[in-house]
Amino acid sequence: MRVLVRRGWGPRPVGGGPGARPSPQWRALAGLGASPGGEDGRGVRVREKPPWRVLFFGTDRFAREALRALHAARENKEEELIENLEVVTVPSPSPKGLPVKQYAVQSQLPVYEWPDVGSGEYDVGVVASFGRLLSEALILKFPYGMLNVHPSCLPRWRGPAPIIHTVLHGDTITGVTIMQIRPKRFDVGPIIKQETVPVPPKSTAKELEAMLSRLGADMLISVLKNLPESLSNGRQQPTEGVTHAPKISAGTSCIKWEEQTSEQIFRLYRAIGNIIPLQTLWMDNTIKLLDLVEVNSSILTDPKLTGQPVIPGSVIYHKQSQILLVRCKDGWIGVRSVMLKKTLTATDFYNGYLHSWYQKDSQAQPSQCRFQTLRLPTKKKQGKKIVAMQQCIK
């Protein structure tokens, strides 16, 4: 769905009739960059070089790092890269606002709340983790178009959750792409700059976000230092290798013990554990798994684990290591703490629930006491809540 933006920013462009010379805005939209020394269609001469007037669009921690770099460049009077910096963000359920708004307010930068985009004159728009479709009318307000700082190697992981899907799918290489924005579609514009980096083993999405945010901020400043040249050297995205990174839902956090391997469960934990805890079902109660750990090979030789067949979801308390051992498709995972009404250590959960369950039926087998896959009903409100959580914690 196309998002409408506030119109009436500045005077109506002139010279746009049939046969007129394309304005620099159209050149930027076509990936050609602005015409140095030309006019922007409103009688205003387009700047050939810095300092630039920038309008920044962003929400989360990843975007905040890019904004911080822009702000530092504006404060550096010797470099003369940024003359003016203003910010657009989106409404937030948090009274403090999202990280970008918090930083902008602390830094005394002008802040607008979408769809209000201010009424000033700008040279270029910069977008990072904004999550709104931008209209052609808005893009063409900027003589040099709009740049997007995207934390993946496009065209891999187009969409709002590229870092989560990078971790979730076990990618070994990732990166950041600076691209030009196109109207009505996400992450399809020409690539202006792209750098790749290895994904650190067992890194969480939060850790990877911090690393890529710094890389993206440095790349953005590099592009702005040579903006006209950078735009003229842009290249179209490959048509092969396109993958999509949709927003996660609450259902993503529900472990499927019969289907998922231990590696897949740990990837899921590292990808979304800081946003929403992994969930399962125990005795008709929803239980959240808060702290997952890999199981030491010495523990796997315990007779309780090898002496009898167990089915996926089976739960055994390992007293020596004080963890819950849970069987999945191909092995075991360890759980140090859970939430069932309140936060419980593995020992607390055993003493309060598992042990009493065994006492009631001393003949019960471990396979009878098990976690089961939680099936959540599809609710639009629930999906909106998860999206808000993703924004607020970043």
Coordinates of C-alpha atoms in Angstrom, one line a residue:
M1 CA 0.0 0.0 0.0
R2 CA 1.4 3.4 -0.9
V3 CA 1.9 5.7 2.0
L4 CA 0.8 9.3 1.3
V5 CA 3.2 12.0 2.3
R6 CA 2.5 15.6 3.1
R7 CA 2.7 17.7 0.0
G8 CA 3.3 21.4 -0.6
W9 CA 7.0 21.4 0.3
G10 CA 8.3 24.5 -1.3
P11 CA 7.0 26.1 -4.5
R12 CA 5.6 24.1 -7.4
P13 CA 8.3 23.0 -9.8
V14 CA 8.5 25.0 -13.1
G15 CA 9.6 24.0 -16.5
G16 CA 8.1 20.5 -16.3
G17 CA 6.1 20.5 -19.4
P18 CA 6.5 18.3 -22.5
G19 CA 9.9 18.8 -24.2
A20 CA 11.5 20.4 -21.1
R21 CA 15.0 19.4 -20.1
P22 CA 14.9 16.7 -17.4
S23 CA 15.5 18.2 -14.0
P24 CA 18.3 17.0 -11.7
Q25 CA 15.7 15.3 -9.6
W26 CA 14.7 13.1 -12.5
R27 CA 18.4 12.4 -13.2
A28 CA 18.9 11.3 -9.6
L29 CA 15.8 9.1 -9.9
A30 CA 17.2 7.5 -13.0
G31 CA 20.4 6.7 -11.2
L32 CA 22.4 9.4 -13.1
G33 CA 22.8 11.9 -10.3
A34 CA 22.2 15.6 -10.3
S35 CA 23.6 17.8 -13.0
P36 CA 26.4 19.8 -11.4
G37 CA 25.8 23.5 -11.7
G38 CA 22.3 22.9 -13.0
E39 CA 18.9 24.0 -11.6
D40 CA 16.6 21.8 -9.6
G41 CA 13.4 22.7 -11.5
R42 CA 12.5 25.4 -9.0
G43 CA 15.0 28.0 -10.1
V44 CA 17.4 27.0 -7.3
R45 CA 20.9 26.2 -8.4
V46 CA 22.0 22.6 -7.5
R47 CA 25.1 22.4 -5.4
E48 CA 28.1 20.8 -7.1
K49 CA 29.9 19.9 -3.9
P50 CA 29.5 19.9 -0.1
P51 CA 28.4 21.1 2.4
W52 CA 25.1 19.3 1.9
R53 CA 21.7 20.0 3.4
V54 CA 20.4 16.6 4.6
L55 CA 17.0 15.3 5.7
F56 CA 17.4 12.0 7.6
F57 CA 14.7 9.3 7.9
G58 CA 15.1 6.6 10.5
T59 CA 13.9 4.8 13.6
D60 CA 16.1 2.2 15.4
R61 CA 19.6 1.7 16.7
F62 CA 21.0 0.9 13.3
A63 CA 19.7 4.2 12.0
R64 CA 20.9 6.1 15.0
E65 CA 24.5 5.2 14.2
A66 CA 24.1 6.7 10.7
L67 CA 22.5 9.8 12.3
R68 CA 25.3 10.1 14.8
A69 CA 27.9 10.1 12.0
L70 CA 26.0 12.8 10.1
H71 CA 25.7 14.9 13.2
A72 CA 29.5 14.5 13.9
A73 CA 30.2 15.6 10.3
R74 CA 27.9 18.6 10.7
E75 CA 29.7 19.6 13.9
N76 CA 33.1 19.3 12.2
K77 CA 33.3 22.8 10.7
E78 CA 36.7 22.1 9.2
E79 CA 35.5 19.3 6.9
E80 CA 32.4 21.2 5.7
L81 CA 30.5 18.1 4.7
I82 CA 27.1 18.8 6.2
E83 CA 25.6 22.3 6.5
N84 CA 22.2 21.4 7.8
L85 CA 20.7 18.2 9.3
E86 CA 17.1 17.6 10.1
V87 CA 15.3 14.4 11.1
V88 CA 12.0 12.5 10.3
T89 CA 10.9 9.6 12.4
V90 CA 7.7 7.6 13.0
P91 CA 5.3 7.6 16.0
S92 CA 6.2 5.2 18.8
P93 CA 4.3 3.6 21.7
S94 CA 7.2 4.5 24.0
P95 CA 6.9 8.0 25.6
K96 CA 10.6 8.5 25.0
G97 CA 10.3 7.7 21.3
L98 CA 12.5 5.5 19.2
P99 CA 16.3 5.7 19.3
V100 CA 16.6 8.1 16.4
K101 CA 14.2 10.5 18.0
Q102 CA 15.9 10.3 21.3
Y103 CA 19.3 11.1 19.8
A104 CA 17.9 13.9 17.7
V105 CA 16.2 15.5 20.7
Q106 CA 19.4 15.2 22.8
S107 CA 21.4 16.7 20.0
Q108 CA 18.9 19.5 19.5
L109 CA 18.2 18.6 15.9
P110 CA 14.9 19.5 14.3
V111 CA 12.6 16.5 14.4
Y112 CA 9.4 15.8 12.3
E113 CA 7.0 12.9 12.8
W114 CA 5.9 11.1 9.7
P115 CA 4.1 12.0 7.5
D116 CA 5.3 15.5 8.3
V117 CA 8.6 16.0 6.5
G118 CA 9.3 19.6 7.2
S119 CA 9.3 22.4 4.6
G120 CA 13.0 23.3 4.2
E121 CA 15.3 23.0 1.2
Y122 CA 17.5 20.0 1.1
D123 CA 20.1 18.5 -1.3
V124 CA 19.8 14.8 -0.4
G125 CA 17.6 12.5 1.7
V126 CA 19.2 9.7 3.7
V127 CA 17.1 6.7 4.9
A128 CA 18.0 3.9 7.4
S129 CA 15.5 1.5 8.9
F130 CA 12.5 3.7 8.2
G131 CA 10.0 1.1 7.1
R132 CA 7.7 3.3 5.1
L133 CA 7.2 3.4 1.3
L134 CA 8.3 6.8 -0.1
S135 CA 6.4 8.4 -2.9
E136 CA 8.0 9.6 -6.1
A137 CA 6.8 13.1 -5.2
L138 CA 8.9 13.1 -2.1
I139 CA 11.9 11.5 -3.7
L140 CA 11.9 14.2 -6.4
K141 CA 12.1 17.0 -3.8
F142 CA 15.8 16.2 -3.4
P143 CA 18.1 17.3 -6.2
Y144 CA 20.4 14.3 -5.5
G145 CA 17.5 11.9 -4.7
M146 CA 17.4 9.7 -1.5
L147 CA 20.0 7.2 -0.3
N148 CA 19.2 4.1 1.7
V149 CA 21.7 2.5 4.2
H150 CA 20.7 -1.2 4.1
P151 CA 22.3 -3.9 6.3
S152 CA 22.7 -6.6 3.7
C153 CA 24.4 -7.3 0.4
L154 CA 21.5 -6.6 -1.9
P155 CA 19.7 -8.2 -3.6
R156 CA 20.0 -10.7 -0.7
W157 CA 17.6 -9.9 2.1
R158 CA 15.4 -7.2 0.7
G159 CA 12.9 -6.0 3.3
P160 CA 12.6 -4.8 6.9
A161 CA 14.5 -7.5 8.8
P162 CA 17.7 -8.3 6.9
I163 CA 20.0 -8.8 10.0
I164 CA 17.5 -11.2 11.7
H165 CA 17.3 -13.3 8.5
T166 CA 21.1 -13.3 8.1
V167 CA 21.5 -14.9 11.5
L168 CA 18.4 -17.1 11.2
H169 CA 19.7 -18.7 7.9
G170 CA 23.3 -19.1 9.0
D171 CA 24.9 -16.7 6.5
T172 CA 28.6 -16.6 6.7
I173 CA 29.0 -13.4 4.7
T174 CA 27.0 -10.2 5.1
G175 CA 27.6 -6.5 4.5
V176 CA 26.0 -3.1 3.9
T177 CA 24.6 -1.5 0.8
I178 CA 24.2 2.2 0.1
M179 CA 21.5 2.4 -2.6
Q180 CA 19.2 4.9 -4.3
I181 CA 15.6 4.7 -3.3
R182 CA 12.9 4.0 -5.8
P183 CA 9.2 4.9 -5.2
K184 CA 6.6 2.3 -4.2
R185 CA 9.0 -0.6 -3.7
F186 CA 11.6 -1.5 -1.0
D187 CA 15.3 -2.1 -1.7
V188 CA 15.3 -2.3 -5.5
G189 CA 17.3 0.8 -6.5
P190 CA 20.8 1.1 -7.9
I191 CA 23.7 0.2 -5.7
I192 CA 25.9 3.1 -5.0
K193 CA 28.4 1.4 -2.6
Q194 CA 28.6 -2.1 -1.2
E195 CA 31.0 -3.7 1.3
T196 CA 31.0 -7.3 2.5
V197 CA 32.2 -8.6 5.9
P198 CA 32.3 -12.1 7.5
V199 CA 29.6 -12.9 10.0
P200 CA 31.4 -13.6 13.4
P201 CA 30.6 -17.2 14.5
K202 CA 27.6 -17.5 16.8
S203 CA 27.0 -13.8 16.8
T204 CA 23.5 -12.6 17.7
A205 CA 21.4 -10.2 15.6
K206 CA 22.0 -7.5 18.2
E207 CA 25.8 -7.9 18.0
L208 CA 25.7 -8.0 14.2
E209 CA 23.5 -4.9 14.1
A210 CA 26.1 -3.0 16.1
M211 CA 28.9 -4.0 13.8
L212 CA 27.0 -3.3 10.6
S213 CA 25.7 0.0 11.9
R214 CA 29.2 1.3 12.3
L215 CA 30.2 0.1 8.8
G216 CA 27.1 1.6 7.3
A217 CA 27.7 5.0 8.9
D218 CA 31.3 5.1 7.6
M219 CA 30.2 4.1 4.1
L220 CA 27.5 6.8 4.1
I221 CA 30.0 9.5 5.0
S222 CA 32.3 8.2 2.2
V223 CA 29.5 8.5 -0.4
L224 CA 28.5 12.0 0.7
K225 CA 32.1 13.2 0.3
N226 CA 31.9 12.4 -3.4
L227 CA 28.1 12.4 -3.9
P228 CA 27.8 13.4 -7.6
E229 CA 30.5 11.0 -8.7
S230 CA 29.2 8.2 -6.5
L231 CA 25.7 8.5 -8.0
S232 CA 27.0 8.5 -11.5
N233 CA 28.9 5.3 -10.8
G234 CA 25.8 3.5 -9.5
R235 CA 24.9 0.0 -10.8
Q236 CA 21.7 -1.9 -11.1
Q237 CA 21.1 -4.7 -8.7
P238 CA 21.6 -8.3 -10.1
T239 CA 18.4 -10.1 -11.0
E240 CA 19.7 -13.3 -9.5
G241 CA 20.1 -14.1 -5.8
V242 CA 17.1 -12.1 -4.7
T243 CA 15.8 -13.1 -1.2
H244 CA 13.3 -11.4 1.1
A245 CA 13.5 -10.6 4.8
P246 CA 9.9 -10.1 6.1
K247 CA 9.2 -8.9 9.7
I248 CA 9.1 -11.6 12.3
S249 CA 5.9 -12.6 14.0
A250 CA 5.2 -14.1 17.4
G251 CA 4.7 -17.4 15.7
T252 CA 8.4 -17.4 14.6
S253 CA 9.4 -17.8 18.3
C254 CA 7.5 -21.1 18.7
I255 CA 10.0 -24.0 18.7
K256 CA 9.0 -27.0 16.5
W257 CA 10.8 -29.7 18.4
E258 CA 10.0 -32.5 15.9
E259 CA 11.1 -30.4 12.9
Q260 CA 14.0 -28.1 14.0
T261 CA 17.6 -29.2 14.6
S262 CA 19.6 -27.9 17.5
E263 CA 21.5 -25.7 15.1
Q264 CA 18.3 -24.2 13.8
I265 CA 17.0 -23.6 17.3
F266 CA 20.2 -21.8 18.3
R267 CA 20.1 -19.7 15.2
L268 CA 16.6 -18.7 16.0
Y269 CA 17.6 -17.9 19.6
R270 CA 20.5 -15.7 18.4
A271 CA 18.3 -14.1 15.7
I272 CA 15.3 -13.0 17.8
G273 CA 16.0 -13.8 21.4
N274 CA 16.6 -10.2 22.3
I275 CA 13.3 -9.2 20.7
I276 CA 10.9 -12.0 21.8
P277 CA 11.8 -15.1 23.9
L278 CA 11.5 -18.5 22.3
Q279 CA 8.2 -20.2 23.4
T280 CA 6.9 -23.7 23.9
L281 CA 4.0 -25.5 25.6
W282 CA 4.3 -27.4 28.8
M283 CA 1.3 -29.1 30.4
D284 CA -1.0 -26.7 28.6
N285 CA 0.9 -23.7 29.8
T286 CA 3.0 -21.3 27.6
I287 CA 6.6 -21.3 28.8
K288 CA 9.3 -19.0 27.6
L289 CA 12.9 -20.2 27.3
L290 CA 15.1 -17.3 28.3
D291 CA 18.7 -18.6 28.3
L292 CA 19.8 -21.3 25.9
V293 CA 23.2 -22.9 26.0
E294 CA 24.9 -25.6 24.0
V295 CA 25.2 -29.0 25.6
N296 CA 28.7 -30.2 26.6
S297 CA 29.6 -33.4 24.9
S298 CA 30.4 -35.0 28.3
I299 CA 26.8 -34.5 29.4
L300 CA 25.5 -36.4 26.3
T301 CA 27.1 -39.6 27.7
D302 CA 24.7 -39.5 30.7
P303 CA 22.8 -42.8 30.9
K304 CA 19.5 -40.9 31.2
L305 CA 20.1 -39.6 27.7
T306 CA 21.5 -42.8 26.1
G307 CA 19.8 -45.6 28.0
Q308 CA 16.3 -45.2 26.6
P309 CA 14.6 -43.8 23.5
V310 CA 13.4 -40.2 23.9
I311 CA 11.1 -38.2 21.6
P312 CA 11.5 -34.5 20.6
G313 CA 10.4 -32.2 23.3
S314 CA 11.4 -34.5 26.2
V315 CA 12.8 -32.6 29.2
I316 CA 15.4 -33.9 31.6
Y317 CA 17.0 -31.9 34.4
H318 CA 20.8 -32.4 34.6
K319 CA 21.8 -31.8 38.2
Q320 CA 25.5 -31.5 37.8
S321 CA 25.3 -28.7 35.2
Q322 CA 22.0 -27.3 36.6
I323 CA 20.4 -27.0 33.2
L324 CA 17.3 -28.4 31.5
L325 CA 18.1 -30.7 28.6
V326 CA 15.5 -30.7 25.8
R327 CA 15.4 -33.1 23.0
C328 CA 15.0 -31.7 19.5
K329 CA 15.0 -33.3 16.0
D330 CA 18.7 -34.3 16.0
G331 CA 20.0 -33.8 19.5
W332 CA 19.7 -31.8 22.7
I333 CA 19.7 -28.1 23.7
G334 CA 20.4 -26.7 27.2
V335 CA 18.1 -24.2 29.0
R336 CA 19.4 -22.3 32.0
S337 CA 16.2 -20.3 32.8
V338 CA 12.6 -20.1 31.8
M339 CA 9.5 -17.9 32.4
L340 CA 6.4 -19.6 33.7
K341 CA 4.4 -16.9 35.5
K342 CA 7.8 -15.7 36.7
T343 CA 11.4 -16.1 35.8
L344 CA 12.8 -19.5 37.1
T345 CA 16.2 -21.0 36.9
A346 CA 16.4 -24.6 35.6
T347 CA 16.8 -25.8 39.2
D348 CA 13.7 -23.8 40.3
F349 CA 11.7 -25.2 37.5
Y350 CA 12.8 -28.8 38.3
N351 CA 12.0 -28.4 42.1
G352 CA 8.7 -26.6 41.6
Y353 CA 7.4 -28.5 38.6
L354 CA 9.3 -31.4 37.1
H355 CA 10.1 -33.1 40.4
S356 CA 6.6 -32.9 41.7
W357 CA 5.3 -34.2 38.4
Y358 CA 7.5 -37.3 38.7
Q359 CA 6.5 -37.8 42.3
K360 CA 2.8 -38.0 41.2
D361 CA 3.7 -40.8 38.8
S362 CA 6.9 -42.5 39.7
Q363 CA 6.6 -44.9 36.8
A364 CA 6.5 -42.1 34.3
Q365 CA 9.1 -42.1 31.5
P366 CA 11.0 -38.9 30.6
S367 CA 9.4 -38.9 27.2
Q368 CA 6.0 -38.4 28.8
C369 CA 7.2 -35.1 30.4
R370 CA 7.9 -33.0 27.4
F371 CA 7.6 -29.6 25.7
Q372 CA 5.2 -29.4 22.8
T373 CA 5.0 -27.0 19.9
L374 CA 2.9 -23.9 20.8
R375 CA 0.4 -23.0 18.1
L376 CA -0.5 -19.3 18.3
P377 CA -3.6 -17.9 16.7
T378 CA -3.1 -15.3 14.0
K379 CA -3.9 -11.9 15.3
K380 CA -3.2 -8.6 13.6
K381 CA -2.8 -6.8 17.0
Q382 CA -0.2 -9.4 18.0
G383 CA 1.8 -8.7 14.8
K384 CA 1.7 -5.0 15.4
K385 CA 3.0 -5.5 19.0
I386 CA 6.0 -7.5 17.7
V387 CA 6.8 -4.8 15.1
A388 CA 6.7 -2.2 17.9
M389 CA 9.0 -4.3 20.0
Q390 CA 11.5 -4.6 17.2
Q391 CA 11.6 -0.9 16.9
C392 CA 11.7 0.0 20.5
I393 CA 14.5 -2.2 21.5
K394 CA 16.8 -1.1 18.8

